[in-house]
mmCIF file of C-alpha atoms in Angstrom:
data_model
loop_
_atom_site.group_PDB
_atom_site.id
_atom_site.type_symbol
_atom_site.label_atom_id
_atom_site.label_comp_id
_atom_site.label_asym_id
_atom_site.label_seq_id
_atom_site.Cartn_x
_atom_site.Cartn_y
_atom_site.Cartn_z
ATOM 1 C CA MET A 13 -14.104 -28.601 -5.695
ATOM 2 C CA ARG A 14 -15.476 -25.161 -6.598
ATOM 3 C CA THR A 15 -16.308 -24.496 -10.230
ATOM 4 C CA LEU A 16 -15.711 -21.136 -11.857
ATOM 5 C CA ALA A 17 -15.351 -19.683 -15.320
ATOM 6 C CA TYR A 18 -12.009 -18.354 -16.536
ATOM 7 C CA ARG A 19 -11.387 -15.745 -19.209
ATOM 8 C CA ARG A 20 -8.128 -14.303 -20.499
ATOM 9 C CA PRO A 21 -8.837 -10.994 -22.297
ATOM 10 C CA THR A 22 -6.459 -9.612 -24.905
ATOM 11 C CA SER A 23 -6.935 -5.939 -24.046
ATOM 12 C CA ALA A 24 -7.640 -3.790 -21.003
ATOM 13 C CA GLU A 25 -10.893 -2.652 -22.598
ATOM 14 C CA GLU A 26 -12.056 -6.243 -23.035
ATOM 15 C CA ALA A 27 -11.181 -6.972 -19.399
ATOM 16 C CA VAL A 28 -13.344 -4.080 -18.200
ATOM 17 C CA GLU A 29 -16.214 -5.190 -20.446
ATOM 18 C CA LEU A 30 -16.041 -8.720 -19.020
ATOM 19 C CA MET A 31 -16.267 -7.364 -15.496
ATOM 20 C CA ALA A 32 -19.155 -5.078 -16.407
ATOM 21 C CA SER A 33 -21.177 -7.947 -17.859
ATOM 22 C CA ASN A 34 -20.388 -10.396 -15.045
ATOM 23 C CA PRO A 35 -21.211 -8.929 -11.610
ATOM 24 C CA GLY A 36 -19.148 -10.609 -8.926
ATOM 25 C CA ALA A 37 -16.253 -11.476 -11.253
ATOM 26 C CA LYS A 38 -12.703 -10.941 -10.014
ATOM 27 C CA PHE A 39 -9.562 -9.715 -11.726
ATOM 28 C CA MET A 40 -6.441 -11.834 -11.304
ATOM 29 C CA ALA A 41 -2.853 -11.019 -12.237
ATOM 30 C CA GLY A 42 -0.104 -12.669 -10.191
ATOM 31 C CA GLY A 43 -2.743 -14.453 -8.139
ATOM 32 C CA SER A 44 -0.701 -14.544 -4.943
ATOM 33 C CA ASN A 45 -3.606 -13.081 -2.964
ATOM 34 C CA LEU A 46 -6.726 -14.222 -4.843
ATOM 35 C CA VAL A 47 -5.662 -17.861 -5.132
ATOM 36 C CA ASP A 48 -5.217 -18.016 -1.350
ATOM 37 C CA HIS A 49 -8.708 -16.621 -0.902
ATOM 38 C CA LEU A 50 -10.171 -19.118 -3.339
ATOM 39 C CA LYS A 51 -8.606 -21.941 -1.337
ATOM 40 C CA LEU A 52 -9.805 -20.538 2.001
ATOM 41 C CA GLY A 53 -13.338 -19.840 0.791
ATOM 42 C CA VAL A 54 -12.934 -16.110 1.419
ATOM 43 C CA ALA A 55 -13.622 -15.416 -2.266
ATOM 44 C CA SER A 56 -15.974 -17.392 -4.493
ATOM 45 C CA PRO A 57 -16.346 -15.595 -7.844
ATOM 46 C CA GLU A 58 -18.209 -17.239 -10.683
ATOM 47 C CA LEU A 59 -15.705 -15.779 -13.146
ATOM 48 C CA VAL A 60 -11.980 -15.006 -12.906
ATOM 49 C CA VAL A 61 -10.695 -12.482 -15.454
ATOM 50 C CA ASP A 62 -6.975 -13.125 -15.876
ATOM 51 C CA VAL A 63 -5.209 -9.884 -16.839
ATOM 52 C CA SER A 64 -1.670 -11.199 -16.392
ATOM 53 C CA GLY A 65 -1.154 -11.456 -20.152
ATOM 54 C CA LEU A 66 -1.998 -7.829 -20.910
ATOM 55 C CA PRO A 67 0.919 -5.688 -22.135
ATOM 56 C CA LEU A 68 1.093 -3.629 -18.947
ATOM 57 C CA ASP A 69 4.571 -4.684 -17.855
ATOM 58 C CA VAL A 70 6.786 -1.746 -18.857
ATOM 59 C CA VAL A 71 8.596 0.797 -16.672
ATOM 60 C CA GLU A 72 9.338 3.985 -18.588
ATOM 61 C CA GLU A 73 10.131 7.638 -18.108
ATOM 62 C CA CYS A 74 7.694 9.991 -19.807
ATOM 63 C CA GLU A 75 6.192 13.456 -19.675
ATOM 64 C CA GLY A 76 2.933 14.049 -17.840
ATOM 65 C CA GLU A 77 0.752 17.095 -17.344
ATOM 66 C CA ASP A 78 2.800 18.105 -14.293
ATOM 67 C CA GLY A 79 6.261 17.272 -15.617
ATOM 68 C CA HIS A 80 8.659 14.350 -15.895
ATOM 69 C CA LEU A 81 7.486 11.114 -14.321
ATOM 70 C CA LEU A 82 8.127 7.390 -14.083
ATOM 71 C CA ARG A 83 5.259 5.259 -15.355
ATOM 72 C CA ILE A 84 5.014 1.714 -13.998
ATOM 73 C CA GLY A 85 2.768 -0.781 -15.752
ATOM 74 C CA ALA A 86 0.246 -2.594 -13.583
ATOM 75 C CA ASN A 87 1.713 -6.001 -14.433
ATOM 76 C CA VAL A 88 5.330 -5.172 -13.614
ATOM 77 C CA ARG A 89 6.543 -7.832 -11.187
ATOM 78 C CA ASN A 90 7.681 -6.705 -7.757
ATOM 79 C CA SER A 91 11.164 -8.156 -8.212
ATOM 80 C CA ASP A 92 11.638 -6.407 -11.564
ATOM 81 C CA LEU A 93 10.449 -3.081 -10.188
ATOM 82 C CA ALA A 94 12.749 -3.283 -7.160
ATOM 83 C CA ALA A 95 15.718 -3.932 -9.458
ATOM 84 C CA HIS A 96 14.946 -1.177 -11.969
ATOM 85 C CA PRO A 97 17.853 1.312 -12.071
ATOM 86 C CA VAL A 98 15.671 4.440 -11.988
ATOM 87 C CA VAL A 99 13.666 3.107 -9.057
ATOM 88 C CA ARG A 100 16.831 2.249 -7.167
ATOM 89 C CA SER A 101 18.467 5.621 -7.808
ATOM 90 C CA ARG A 102 15.540 8.049 -7.588
ATOM 91 C CA PHE A 103 12.926 6.133 -5.570
ATOM 92 C CA ALA A 104 14.893 4.130 -3.024
ATOM 93 C CA VAL A 105 11.879 4.125 -0.712
ATOM 94 C CA VAL A 106 9.896 2.166 -3.309
ATOM 95 C CA ALA A 107 12.669 -0.346 -3.995
ATOM 96 C CA ARG A 108 13.234 -0.960 -0.285
ATOM 97 C CA ALA A 109 9.525 -1.296 0.421
ATOM 98 C CA LEU A 110 9.274 -3.956 -2.265
ATOM 99 C CA LEU A 111 12.266 -5.876 -0.955
ATOM 100 C CA ALA A 112 10.818 -5.782 2.567
ATOM 101 C CA GLY A 113 7.703 -7.620 1.415
ATOM 102 C CA ALA A 114 6.931 -11.329 1.171
ATOM 103 C CA SER A 115 9.665 -13.610 -0.202
ATOM 104 C CA GLY A 116 11.783 -13.727 -3.339
ATOM 105 C CA GLN A 117 9.487 -16.293 -4.907
ATOM 106 C CA ILE A 118 6.366 -14.239 -4.284
ATOM 107 C CA ARG A 119 8.044 -11.030 -5.487
ATOM 108 C CA ASN A 120 8.752 -12.818 -8.762
ATOM 109 C CA GLN A 121 5.015 -13.479 -9.133
ATOM 110 C CA ALA A 122 3.277 -10.502 -7.521
ATOM 111 C CA THR A 123 2.414 -7.440 -9.627
ATOM 112 C CA THR A 124 2.385 -3.719 -8.979
ATOM 113 C CA ALA A 125 -1.410 -3.329 -9.156
ATOM 114 C CA GLY A 126 -2.072 -6.578 -7.325
ATOM 115 C CA ASN A 127 0.161 -5.468 -4.485
ATOM 116 C CA LEU A 128 -1.855 -2.277 -4.054
ATOM 117 C CA LEU A 129 -5.087 -4.268 -3.989
ATOM 118 C CA GLN A 130 -4.055 -6.837 -1.391
ATOM 119 C CA ARG A 131 -6.751 -7.588 1.128
ATOM 120 C CA THR A 132 -6.108 -7.618 4.846
ATOM 121 C CA ARG A 133 -4.238 -10.473 6.495
ATOM 122 C CA CYS A 134 -6.401 -10.240 9.646
ATOM 123 C CA VAL A 135 -6.707 -13.779 10.990
ATOM 124 C CA TYR A 136 -10.473 -13.408 11.347
ATOM 125 C CA PHE A 137 -10.941 -12.211 7.770
ATOM 126 C CA GLN A 138 -9.174 -15.352 6.566
ATOM 127 C CA ASP A 139 -11.081 -17.688 8.904
ATOM 128 C CA VAL A 140 -14.535 -18.203 7.382
ATOM 129 C CA THR A 141 -15.811 -19.759 10.633
ATOM 130 C CA THR A 142 -15.600 -16.401 12.446
ATOM 131 C CA PRO A 143 -17.654 -13.199 12.121
ATOM 132 C CA CYS A 144 -16.006 -10.523 9.974
ATOM 133 C CA ASN A 145 -17.625 -7.364 8.648
ATOM 134 C CA LYS A 146 -15.046 -7.073 5.890
ATOM 135 C CA ARG A 147 -15.768 -10.570 4.602
ATOM 136 C CA GLU A 148 -19.496 -10.666 5.456
ATOM 137 C CA PRO A 149 -20.930 -7.212 6.208
ATOM 138 C CA GLY A 150 -23.120 -7.074 9.287
ATOM 139 C CA THR A 151 -21.708 -10.146 11.038
ATOM 140 C CA GLY A 152 -19.443 -8.265 13.451
ATOM 141 C CA CYS A 153 -15.717 -7.731 13.998
ATOM 142 C CA SER A 154 -14.029 -10.593 15.838
ATOM 143 C CA ALA A 155 -10.763 -8.648 16.142
ATOM 144 C CA LEU A 156 -12.343 -6.109 18.504
ATOM 145 C CA ASP A 157 -12.249 -8.549 21.393
ATOM 146 C CA GLY A 158 -9.932 -11.171 19.910
ATOM 147 C CA TYR A 159 -6.301 -11.314 18.874
ATOM 148 C CA GLY A 160 -5.455 -7.694 18.190
ATOM 149 C CA ARG A 161 -1.690 -7.208 18.059
ATOM 150 C CA TYR A 162 -1.845 -6.178 14.400
ATOM 151 C CA ASN A 163 -4.921 -3.959 14.780
ATOM 152 C CA ALA A 164 -5.105 -0.342 13.624
ATOM 153 C CA ILE A 165 -4.525 2.615 15.918
ATOM 154 C CA LEU A 166 -5.540 5.304 13.399
ATOM 155 C CA GLY A 167 -8.734 5.652 11.380
ATOM 156 C CA ALA A 168 -10.406 2.469 12.624
ATOM 157 C CA SER A 169 -14.120 2.127 13.332
ATOM 158 C CA PRO A 170 -16.311 -0.155 15.473
ATOM 159 C CA GLU A 171 -16.966 -2.068 12.247
ATOM 160 C CA CYS A 172 -13.338 -2.941 11.492
ATOM 161 C CA VAL A 173 -9.944 -2.501 13.147
ATOM 162 C CA THR A 174 -7.723 -4.260 10.625
ATOM 163 C CA THR A 175 -4.706 -2.816 8.802
ATOM 164 C CA HIS A 176 -3.655 -2.675 5.164
ATOM 165 C CA PRO A 177 -0.892 -5.212 4.430
ATOM 166 C CA SER A 178 1.004 -3.761 1.447
ATOM 167 C CA ASP A 179 4.560 -2.459 1.860
ATOM 168 C CA LEU A 180 4.636 -1.065 -1.678
ATOM 169 C CA ALA A 181 1.507 1.024 -1.097
ATOM 170 C CA VAL A 182 3.167 2.742 1.874
ATOM 171 C CA GLY A 183 6.270 3.497 -0.173
ATOM 172 C CA LEU A 184 4.191 4.900 -3.024
ATOM 173 C CA ALA A 185 2.176 7.059 -0.622
ATOM 174 C CA ALA A 186 5.418 8.792 0.376
ATOM 175 C CA VAL A 187 6.278 9.768 -3.218
ATOM 176 C CA ASP A 188 2.866 11.179 -4.177
ATOM 177 C CA ALA A 189 2.106 8.417 -6.670
ATOM 178 C CA THR A 190 -0.922 8.524 -8.957
ATOM 179 C CA VAL A 191 -2.902 5.438 -9.989
ATOM 180 C CA VAL A 192 -4.112 5.204 -13.599
ATOM 181 C CA VAL A 193 -7.472 3.424 -13.826
ATOM 182 C CA LEU A 194 -9.542 2.231 -16.776
ATOM 183 C CA GLY A 195 -13.278 1.980 -16.106
ATOM 184 C CA VAL A 196 -16.492 1.719 -18.069
ATOM 185 C CA ASP A 197 -16.428 5.493 -18.623
ATOM 186 C CA GLY A 198 -12.802 5.606 -19.763
ATOM 187 C CA GLU A 199 -9.468 6.382 -18.145
ATOM 188 C CA ARG A 200 -8.951 8.493 -15.036
ATOM 189 C CA ARG A 201 -6.204 9.189 -12.507
ATOM 190 C CA ILE A 202 -6.491 8.859 -8.741
ATOM 191 C CA PRO A 203 -3.911 10.102 -6.215
ATOM 192 C CA LEU A 204 -2.686 6.990 -4.440
ATOM 193 C CA GLU A 205 -3.614 8.596 -1.132
ATOM 194 C CA ASP A 206 -7.248 8.520 -2.305
ATOM 195 C CA LEU A 207 -7.177 4.939 -3.604
ATOM 196 C CA HIS A 208 -7.626 3.188 -0.266
ATOM 197 C CA ARG A 209 -10.333 4.110 2.205
ATOM 198 C CA LEU A 210 -10.889 3.957 5.938
ATOM 199 C CA PRO A 211 -13.471 1.400 7.092
ATOM 200 C CA GLY A 212 -16.227 3.648 8.451
ATOM 201 C CA GLU A 213 -19.502 1.759 8.198
ATOM 202 C CA ARG A 214 -18.444 -0.069 4.996
ATOM 203 C CA PRO A 215 -15.282 -2.034 5.814
ATOM 204 C CA GLU A 216 -15.953 -4.487 2.983
ATOM 205 C CA ALA A 217 -14.875 -1.742 0.533
ATOM 206 C CA ASP A 218 -11.074 -1.586 0.642
ATOM 207 C CA THR A 219 -10.709 1.054 -2.063
ATOM 208 C CA THR A 220 -12.591 3.786 -3.879
ATOM 209 C CA LEU A 221 -12.563 1.724 -7.101
ATOM 210 C CA ALA A 222 -15.668 0.279 -8.734
ATOM 211 C CA PRO A 223 -15.651 -3.514 -9.269
ATOM 212 C CA THR A 224 -15.183 -2.932 -13.003
ATOM 213 C CA ASP A 225 -12.170 -0.630 -12.606
ATOM 214 C CA LEU A 226 -8.814 -1.950 -13.803
ATOM 215 C CA ILE A 227 -5.561 -0.375 -12.652
ATOM 216 C CA THR A 228 -3.331 -0.054 -15.729
ATOM 217 C CA ALA A 229 -0.364 1.892 -14.346
ATOM 218 C CA VAL A 230 1.112 3.843 -11.465
ATOM 219 C CA GLU A 231 2.846 7.165 -12.110
ATOM 220 C CA LEU A 232 5.539 8.676 -9.902
ATOM 221 C CA PRO A 233 6.553 12.342 -10.234
ATOM 222 C CA MET A 234 10.322 12.398 -10.683
ATOM 223 C CA SER A 235 11.985 13.281 -7.409
ATOM 224 C CA HIS A 236 14.347 16.211 -6.924
ATOM 225 C CA PRO A 237 17.977 15.070 -7.352
ATOM 226 C CA ASP A 238 18.761 16.106 -3.751
ATOM 227 C CA THR A 239 15.897 14.095 -2.267
ATOM 228 C CA VAL A 240 16.803 11.021 -0.236
ATOM 229 C CA SER A 241 14.356 8.337 0.797
ATOM 230 C CA THR A 242 14.053 4.994 2.537
ATOM 231 C CA TYR A 243 11.670 2.453 4.033
ATOM 232 C CA SER A 244 11.869 0.945 7.518
ATOM 233 C CA LYS A 245 9.815 -2.049 8.599
ATOM 234 C CA VAL A 246 9.381 -3.391 12.122
ATOM 235 C CA ARG A 247 8.116 -6.974 12.186
ATOM 236 C CA ASP A 248 8.242 -10.178 14.168
ATOM 237 C CA ARG A 249 10.854 -11.849 11.967
ATOM 238 C CA ALA A 250 13.328 -10.761 9.320
ATOM 239 C CA SER A 251 11.363 -11.924 6.269
ATOM 240 C CA PHE A 252 7.942 -13.083 5.108
ATOM 241 C CA ALA A 253 6.163 -11.153 7.868
ATOM 242 C CA PHE A 254 3.733 -8.251 7.744
ATOM 243 C CA ALA A 255 4.566 -4.947 9.389
ATOM 244 C CA LEU A 256 3.740 -4.208 12.965
ATOM 245 C CA VAL A 257 4.774 -0.686 11.979
ATOM 246 C CA SER A 258 6.524 0.614 8.878
ATOM 247 C CA VAL A 259 7.803 4.044 7.858
ATOM 248 C CA ALA A 260 8.289 5.343 4.327
ATOM 249 C CA ALA A 261 9.995 8.720 4.182
ATOM 250 C CA THR A 262 11.533 11.176 1.737
ATOM 251 C CA LEU A 263 13.627 14.164 2.776
ATOM 252 C CA ARG A 264 15.283 17.182 1.212
ATOM 253 C CA LEU A 265 17.356 19.608 3.255
ATOM 254 C CA ASP A 266 18.396 23.176 2.554
ATOM 255 C CA GLY A 267 21.496 23.497 4.633
ATOM 256 C CA GLY A 268 20.368 22.185 7.987
ATOM 257 C CA THR A 269 16.715 23.103 7.445
ATOM 258 C CA VAL A 270 13.965 20.790 6.255
ATOM 259 C CA ASP A 271 12.904 21.971 2.801
ATOM 260 C CA GLU A 272 10.584 19.032 2.073
ATOM 261 C CA VAL A 273 9.607 15.874 3.950
ATOM 262 C CA ARG A 274 7.038 13.192 3.275
ATOM 263 C CA ILE A 275 6.107 10.494 5.773
ATOM 264 C CA ALA A 276 3.786 7.509 5.341
ATOM 265 C CA TRP A 277 3.110 4.784 7.911
ATOM 266 C CA GLY A 278 2.099 1.173 7.467
ATOM 267 C CA GLY A 279 0.713 -1.255 10.022
ATOM 268 C CA VAL A 280 -1.305 1.454 11.779
ATOM 269 C CA ALA A 281 -4.437 1.956 9.670
ATOM 270 C CA HIS A 282 -6.837 0.521 7.122
ATOM 271 C CA LYS A 283 -4.783 2.324 4.443
ATOM 272 C CA PRO A 284 -1.261 3.739 4.133
ATOM 273 C CA TRP A 285 -1.324 6.655 6.575
ATOM 274 C CA ARG A 286 0.208 9.852 5.225
ATOM 275 C CA ALA A 287 1.428 11.847 8.237
ATOM 276 C CA HIS A 288 0.577 15.338 6.982
ATOM 277 C CA LEU A 289 0.521 16.967 10.425
ATOM 278 C CA ALA A 290 3.980 15.644 11.204
ATOM 279 C CA GLU A 291 5.282 16.825 7.831
ATOM 280 C CA THR A 292 3.911 20.334 8.351
ATOM 281 C CA ALA A 293 5.464 20.519 11.800
ATOM 282 C CA LEU A 294 8.920 19.610 10.466
ATOM 283 C CA VAL A 295 9.145 21.763 7.328
ATOM 284 C CA GLY A 296 11.210 24.897 7.840
ATOM 285 C CA GLY A 297 12.899 23.730 11.010
ATOM 286 C CA ARG A 298 16.011 21.881 12.077
ATOM 287 C CA LEU A 299 15.670 18.122 11.984
ATOM 288 C CA ASP A 300 16.695 16.630 15.297
ATOM 289 C CA GLU A 301 15.345 13.934 17.595
ATOM 290 C CA ASP A 302 13.208 16.274 19.693
ATOM 291 C CA ALA A 303 11.621 17.868 16.630
ATOM 292 C CA VAL A 304 10.749 14.524 15.037
ATOM 293 C CA ARG A 305 9.292 13.074 18.229
ATOM 294 C CA ALA A 306 7.157 16.158 18.792
ATOM 295 C CA ALA A 307 5.924 16.113 15.186
ATOM 296 C CA VAL A 308 5.033 12.413 15.389
ATOM 297 C CA ASP A 309 3.170 12.983 18.641
ATOM 298 C CA ASP A 310 1.113 15.700 16.924
ATOM 299 C CA GLU A 311 0.055 13.151 14.292
ATOM 300 C CA LEU A 312 -0.625 10.421 16.848
ATOM 301 C CA ASP A 313 -2.768 12.643 19.042
ATOM 302 C CA VAL A 314 -5.886 11.003 17.552
ATOM 303 C CA ALA A 315 -4.586 7.435 17.902
ATOM 304 C CA THR A 316 -6.852 4.943 19.665
ATOM 305 C CA THR A 317 -5.135 1.996 21.316
ATOM 306 C CA SER A 318 -5.965 -1.092 23.333
ATOM 307 C CA ALA A 319 -3.812 -3.061 25.738
ATOM 308 C CA GLU A 320 -2.576 -5.079 22.761
ATOM 309 C CA THR A 321 -1.782 -2.158 20.459
ATOM 310 C CA ALA A 322 -0.480 0.483 22.887
ATOM 311 C CA PHE A 323 3.092 -0.485 21.971
ATOM 312 C CA LYS A 324 2.550 0.827 18.446
ATOM 313 C CA VAL A 325 2.609 4.472 19.543
ATOM 314 C CA ALA A 326 6.144 4.236 20.859
ATOM 315 C CA MET A 327 7.118 2.033 17.924
ATOM 316 C CA VAL A 328 5.888 4.582 15.368
ATOM 317 C CA ARG A 329 7.651 7.392 17.221
ATOM 318 C CA ASN A 330 10.949 5.535 17.475
ATOM 319 C CA ALA A 331 10.894 4.104 13.935
ATOM 320 C CA THR A 332 10.073 7.492 12.387
ATOM 321 C CA THR A 333 12.775 9.242 14.405
ATOM 322 C CA MET A 334 15.389 6.652 13.469
ATOM 323 C CA THR A 335 14.388 6.750 9.801
ATOM 324 C CA LEU A 336 14.445 10.525 9.436
ATOM 325 C CA LEU A 337 17.700 11.000 11.339
ATOM 326 C CA ARG A 338 19.386 8.443 9.090
ATOM 327 C CA LEU A 339 18.039 10.231 6.035
ATOM 328 C CA ALA A 340 19.325 13.538 7.408
ATOM 329 C CA GLU A 341 22.809 12.043 7.698
ATOM 330 C CA GLU A 342 22.559 10.783 4.116
ATOM 331 C CA ALA A 343 21.303 14.148 2.834
ATOM 332 C CA ALA A 344 24.164 15.983 4.546
ATOM 333 C CA ARG A 345 26.873 13.930 2.815
#
């Protein structure tokens, strides 16, 4: 049985100080990811800093520097966030992404910040008997020549071809969320799109955060009343399965013309993939099947596939087309 120290700070500042004075310590909130890794031997911290008791569990509307926003505390449970009336009415893409993830029991335990910081579910990362650059830098990537159905097709590197597992992160990427972080030098804000990183030569680093950084909240700019949004997830079974491909999208039409569209993909990269090229191609035009497929193909022009992942190109194209056409019908009502 592994031994480790356990601390339960009473403030966010104390939590950051504990991390700063104990290199290799790990934050824990809901624990649905870290506890698994402790059992598997993937993680072996000498100290666990339990932040689940910190008063970071409120969802509230407030004013920010750029206008009205919804502020979500880091410890808000996934089930509570999905059921929140403002999230359901103004950020349907976030609510549906949450409900597409895990199971009811896990959603009752998992937190907003913890969901964003999930580590990959690559089978080789979780199997400590196999080489994995993300788990042990420099050992190699077993997924390159192994089981690769869930591998990335965008932004991967020879060091790592895994994908990011969070549904919530993809939904938040589509609404231009901002992550509020407390570090040793104080508080700062990071666009969610800049929170996660591509593997490059350092796949062990999932995010741009320092080990001492604590996410305290996520802020969502309030959507335009005419904006519609949703989340579509393609997976092997109807529940408790990670995405082969997922699509988070928001849409606002002006007559029959696209005034604003945001698209984020899951299951295709090391991070939620914001499809900026596709968005640019669609804005100002009519939204029909041919236009969406052409825009998606522009974005996927840099995709790299293997025999096992080639299906994802067609799946992304079809799922995005279906999602946006349904949103267009909803926006036109």
